[in-house]
Amino acid sequence: GENVEQHPSTLSVQEGDSAVIKCTYSDSASNYFPWYKQELGKRPQLIIDIRSNVGEKKDQRIAVTLNKTAKHFSLHITETQPEDSAVYFCAASIRGNTPLVFGKGTRLSVIA
Amino acid sequence: DVKVTQSSRYLVKRTGEKVFLECVQDMDHENMFWYRQDPGLGLRLIYFSYDVKMKEKGDIPEGYSVSREKKERFSLILESASTNQTSMYLCASSTGTSGYEQYFGPGTRLTVT
């Protein structure tokens, strides 16, 4: 089955700097890659996703890139703000077929 | 606005008790999921359901069972609670199994003593 590895497990950045979180997956058939953000004490929420026919997707300060050959995808947050502090989860699956497999999460701290 | 609710935010049970965790969604979603969340282990899928009365095992089904008698409700059952089932339990729903946004409930923090 699918296996998703996520790095780093913790990340601290200065406010205004960029943050990058990387994930690798094992099943080459996977074609859907969402990212969820979980603020302290709250439920996970989808922030961005990418499908395998796209190499990069951007939404304001966040972007996701996908390299299907290398089987890895990354979340990029630019101009970080304190409200970006949260746990971020990547996930992968075969769209419409199997449930999501989540990475173990990255705790991002943005220091003001 | 999608709403997924869970019956309790906090629950304390004794070892050996039967525990019911309830999840209700109001968006007519076909698919519902139960995860447990533990520090450093991320979100692990326990069971999921893609239709009423249907269920599929996830990655860690041992010690759990589920029930889905109505489309909007998905119950997680711990037949005989054990201390290693102390965890945060999250329910989610979506219009499809994958490739669609999952909407999570607020979670139930279960402590088994």
Coordinates of C-alpha atoms in Angstrom, one line a residue:
Chain A
G1 CA 0.0 0.0 0.0
E2 CA 0.9 3.7 -0.1
N3 CA 3.4 5.1 2.3
V4 CA 3.9 8.8 2.8
E5 CA 7.1 10.2 4.5
Q6 CA 7.1 13.9 5.7
H7 CA 10.0 16.0 6.7
P8 CA 10.9 17.8 8.8
S9 CA 8.8 16.9 11.8
T10 CA 9.4 20.4 13.3
L11 CA 10.3 23.7 11.6
S12 CA 10.9 27.1 13.1
V13 CA 11.2 30.2 10.9
Q14 CA 11.4 33.9 11.5
E15 CA 8.3 35.9 10.5
G16 CA 8.6 36.9 6.9
D17 CA 10.9 34.0 5.9
S18 CA 9.8 31.1 3.7
A19 CA 9.0 27.6 4.9
V20 CA 9.2 24.4 2.9
I21 CA 7.8 21.0 3.9
K22 CA 8.6 18.0 1.8
C23 CA 6.8 14.7 1.4
T24 CA 7.6 11.5 -0.5
Y25 CA 5.2 8.8 -1.5
S26 CA 5.7 5.2 -2.6
D27 CA 2.9 4.3 -4.9
S28 CA 3.5 5.6 -8.4
A29 CA -0.3 5.3 -9.1
S30 CA -1.1 8.0 -6.6
N31 CA -2.5 11.0 -8.3
Y32 CA -4.0 13.3 -5.6
F33 CA -1.9 15.2 -3.1
P34 CA -3.7 17.5 -0.6
W35 CA -2.2 19.5 2.3
Y36 CA -4.1 20.0 5.6
K37 CA -3.4 22.6 8.3
Q38 CA -4.3 21.9 11.9
E39 CA -4.1 24.9 14.3
L40 CA -3.7 24.1 18.0
G41 CA -6.9 22.6 19.4
K42 CA -8.7 22.8 16.1
R43 CA -9.7 20.3 13.3
P44 CA -7.5 19.8 10.2
Q45 CA -8.6 21.8 7.2
L46 CA -7.6 21.5 3.6
I47 CA -5.4 24.4 2.4
I48 CA -4.3 23.3 -1.0
D49 CA -4.2 20.2 -3.2
I50 CA -2.6 19.2 -6.4
R51 CA -3.4 16.5 -9.0
S52 CA -0.9 14.6 -11.0
N53 CA -1.6 16.4 -14.3
V54 CA -0.2 19.6 -12.7
G55 CA 3.3 20.3 -11.6
E56 CA 2.7 23.4 -9.5
K57 CA -0.3 25.2 -7.9
K58 CA -0.3 28.5 -6.1
D59 CA -2.8 30.2 -3.9
Q60 CA -1.6 33.5 -2.5
R61 CA 1.3 32.8 -0.2
I62 CA 1.2 29.0 -0.4
A63 CA 2.2 26.8 -3.3
V64 CA 2.6 23.1 -3.8
T65 CA 5.0 21.5 -6.3
L66 CA 4.9 17.9 -7.5
N67 CA 7.6 15.8 -9.0
K68 CA 6.0 12.5 -10.2
T69 CA 9.3 11.1 -11.5
A70 CA 10.9 11.4 -8.1
K71 CA 7.6 10.8 -6.2
H72 CA 7.8 13.8 -4.0
F73 CA 5.8 16.9 -3.4
S74 CA 6.4 20.0 -1.3
L75 CA 4.5 22.8 0.4
H76 CA 6.0 26.3 0.2
I77 CA 4.8 29.1 2.4
T78 CA 6.2 32.6 1.6
E79 CA 6.2 35.7 3.8
T80 CA 5.3 33.6 6.8
Q81 CA 3.1 35.1 9.5
P82 CA 2.4 34.1 13.1
E83 CA -1.0 32.7 12.1
D84 CA 0.8 30.2 9.9
S85 CA 2.0 28.4 13.0
A86 CA 0.2 25.0 13.0
V87 CA 0.8 21.4 12.2
Y88 CA 0.7 20.6 8.5
F89 CA -0.1 17.2 7.0
C90 CA 0.5 16.0 3.5
A91 CA -1.4 13.1 2.1
A92 CA -1.5 11.0 -1.1
S93 CA -4.0 8.7 -2.7
I94 CA -5.3 7.3 -6.0
R95 CA -8.2 9.7 -6.8
G96 CA -11.6 8.2 -6.5
N97 CA -10.2 4.8 -5.4
T98 CA -8.4 4.6 -2.1
P99 CA -8.5 6.7 1.1
L100 CA -5.9 9.3 1.8
V101 CA -2.7 8.2 3.5
F102 CA -1.3 11.0 5.6
G103 CA 2.2 11.9 6.5
K104 CA 3.1 12.2 10.2
G105 CA 2.9 16.0 10.2
T106 CA 5.2 19.0 10.5
R107 CA 4.9 21.4 13.4
L108 CA 5.6 24.9 12.0
S109 CA 6.4 27.7 14.4
V110 CA 6.7 31.2 13.0
I111 CA 8.6 33.4 15.4
A112 CA 7.7 37.1 15.5
Chain B
D1 CA -21.3 25.4 5.4
V2 CA -20.3 21.8 6.0
K3 CA -20.7 20.7 9.6
V4 CA -19.3 17.6 11.1
T5 CA -20.0 17.1 14.7
Q6 CA -18.9 14.5 17.2
S7 CA -20.8 13.5 20.3
S8 CA -18.2 14.4 22.9
R9 CA -15.1 16.6 23.0
Y10 CA -13.7 14.8 26.1
L11 CA -14.4 11.3 27.3
V12 CA -13.0 9.3 30.2
K13 CA -13.6 5.6 30.4
R14 CA -12.4 2.6 32.3
T15 CA -10.5 -0.3 30.9
G16 CA -12.9 -3.0 29.6
E17 CA -15.8 -0.6 29.1
K18 CA -17.7 -0.5 25.8
V19 CA -17.3 3.0 24.2
F20 CA -19.4 4.6 21.5
L21 CA -18.1 7.6 19.6
E22 CA -20.7 9.2 17.3
C23 CA -20.2 11.4 14.3
V24 CA -22.8 13.3 12.3
Q25 CA -22.5 15.2 9.1
D26 CA -25.1 17.5 7.5
M27 CA -23.9 17.7 3.9
D28 CA -25.3 14.4 2.5
H29 CA -21.7 13.1 2.0
E30 CA -21.4 9.5 0.9
N31 CA -18.1 8.8 2.6
M32 CA -17.2 8.9 6.2
F33 CA -13.9 8.2 8.0
W34 CA -12.6 7.5 11.5
Y35 CA -9.0 8.4 12.3
R36 CA -7.0 8.4 15.5
Q37 CA -4.3 11.1 16.0
D38 CA -1.3 10.5 18.2
P39 CA 1.7 12.8 18.6
G40 CA 4.4 11.9 16.1
L41 CA 2.2 9.4 14.3
G42 CA -0.1 11.7 12.3
L43 CA -3.6 10.7 11.3
R44 CA -4.1 7.0 11.0
L45 CA -7.2 5.6 9.4
I46 CA -9.2 3.1 11.5
Y47 CA -12.3 2.5 9.4
F48 CA -14.2 4.2 6.6
S49 CA -17.6 3.8 4.9
Y50 CA -18.6 4.7 1.4
D51 CA -22.3 4.0 1.8
V52 CA -24.9 3.2 4.4
K53 CA -24.3 -0.2 6.0
M54 CA -20.9 -0.5 4.2
K55 CA -17.6 -0.4 6.0
E56 CA -14.0 -1.0 5.1
K57 CA -11.0 -1.5 7.3
G58 CA -8.3 1.1 7.4
D59 CA -4.8 0.8 8.6
I60 CA -5.4 0.1 12.3
P61 CA -8.9 -1.6 12.7
E62 CA -7.9 -3.9 15.5
G63 CA -9.9 -3.3 18.7
Y64 CA -12.5 -1.2 16.9
S65 CA -15.7 -1.7 15.0
V66 CA -18.1 0.7 13.2
S67 CA -21.7 1.1 12.4
R68 CA -23.4 3.2 9.7
E69 CA -27.1 2.7 9.8
K70 CA -27.9 6.2 8.4
K71 CA -26.1 8.2 5.8
E72 CA -25.4 11.1 8.1
R73 CA -24.1 9.1 11.1
F74 CA -21.0 7.0 11.5
S75 CA -20.3 5.4 14.9
L76 CA -17.0 4.1 16.2
I77 CA -17.2 1.4 18.8
L78 CA -14.5 0.2 21.2
E79 CA -15.7 -3.2 22.3
S80 CA -13.5 -3.4 25.3
A81 CA -11.5 -0.2 25.9
S82 CA -7.8 -0.5 26.7
T83 CA -5.3 2.1 27.9
N84 CA -3.5 2.0 24.5
Q85 CA -6.7 3.3 22.9
T86 CA -6.2 6.6 24.8
S87 CA -6.0 9.1 21.9
M88 CA -7.7 11.9 19.9
Y89 CA -10.3 10.5 17.6
L90 CA -11.3 12.5 14.5
C91 CA -14.2 11.8 12.2
A92 CA -14.3 13.1 8.6
S93 CA -16.7 13.1 5.7
S94 CA -16.4 13.8 1.9
T95 CA -18.4 13.4 -1.2
G96 CA -15.9 10.9 -2.5
T97 CA -13.4 8.4 -1.2
S98 CA -10.4 10.4 -2.4
G99 CA -9.7 13.4 -4.6
Y100 CA -12.3 15.3 -2.7
E101 CA -11.9 17.6 0.3
Q102 CA -12.4 15.8 3.7
Y103 CA -14.2 17.8 6.3
F104 CA -13.2 16.9 9.9
G105 CA -15.1 17.0 13.1
P106 CA -13.7 18.7 16.2
G107 CA -12.3 15.5 17.6
T108 CA -13.0 13.5 20.8
R109 CA -10.1 13.2 23.3
L110 CA -10.6 9.7 24.8
T111 CA -8.8 8.8 28.0
V112 CA -9.0 5.1 29.1
T113 CA -7.9 4.6 32.7

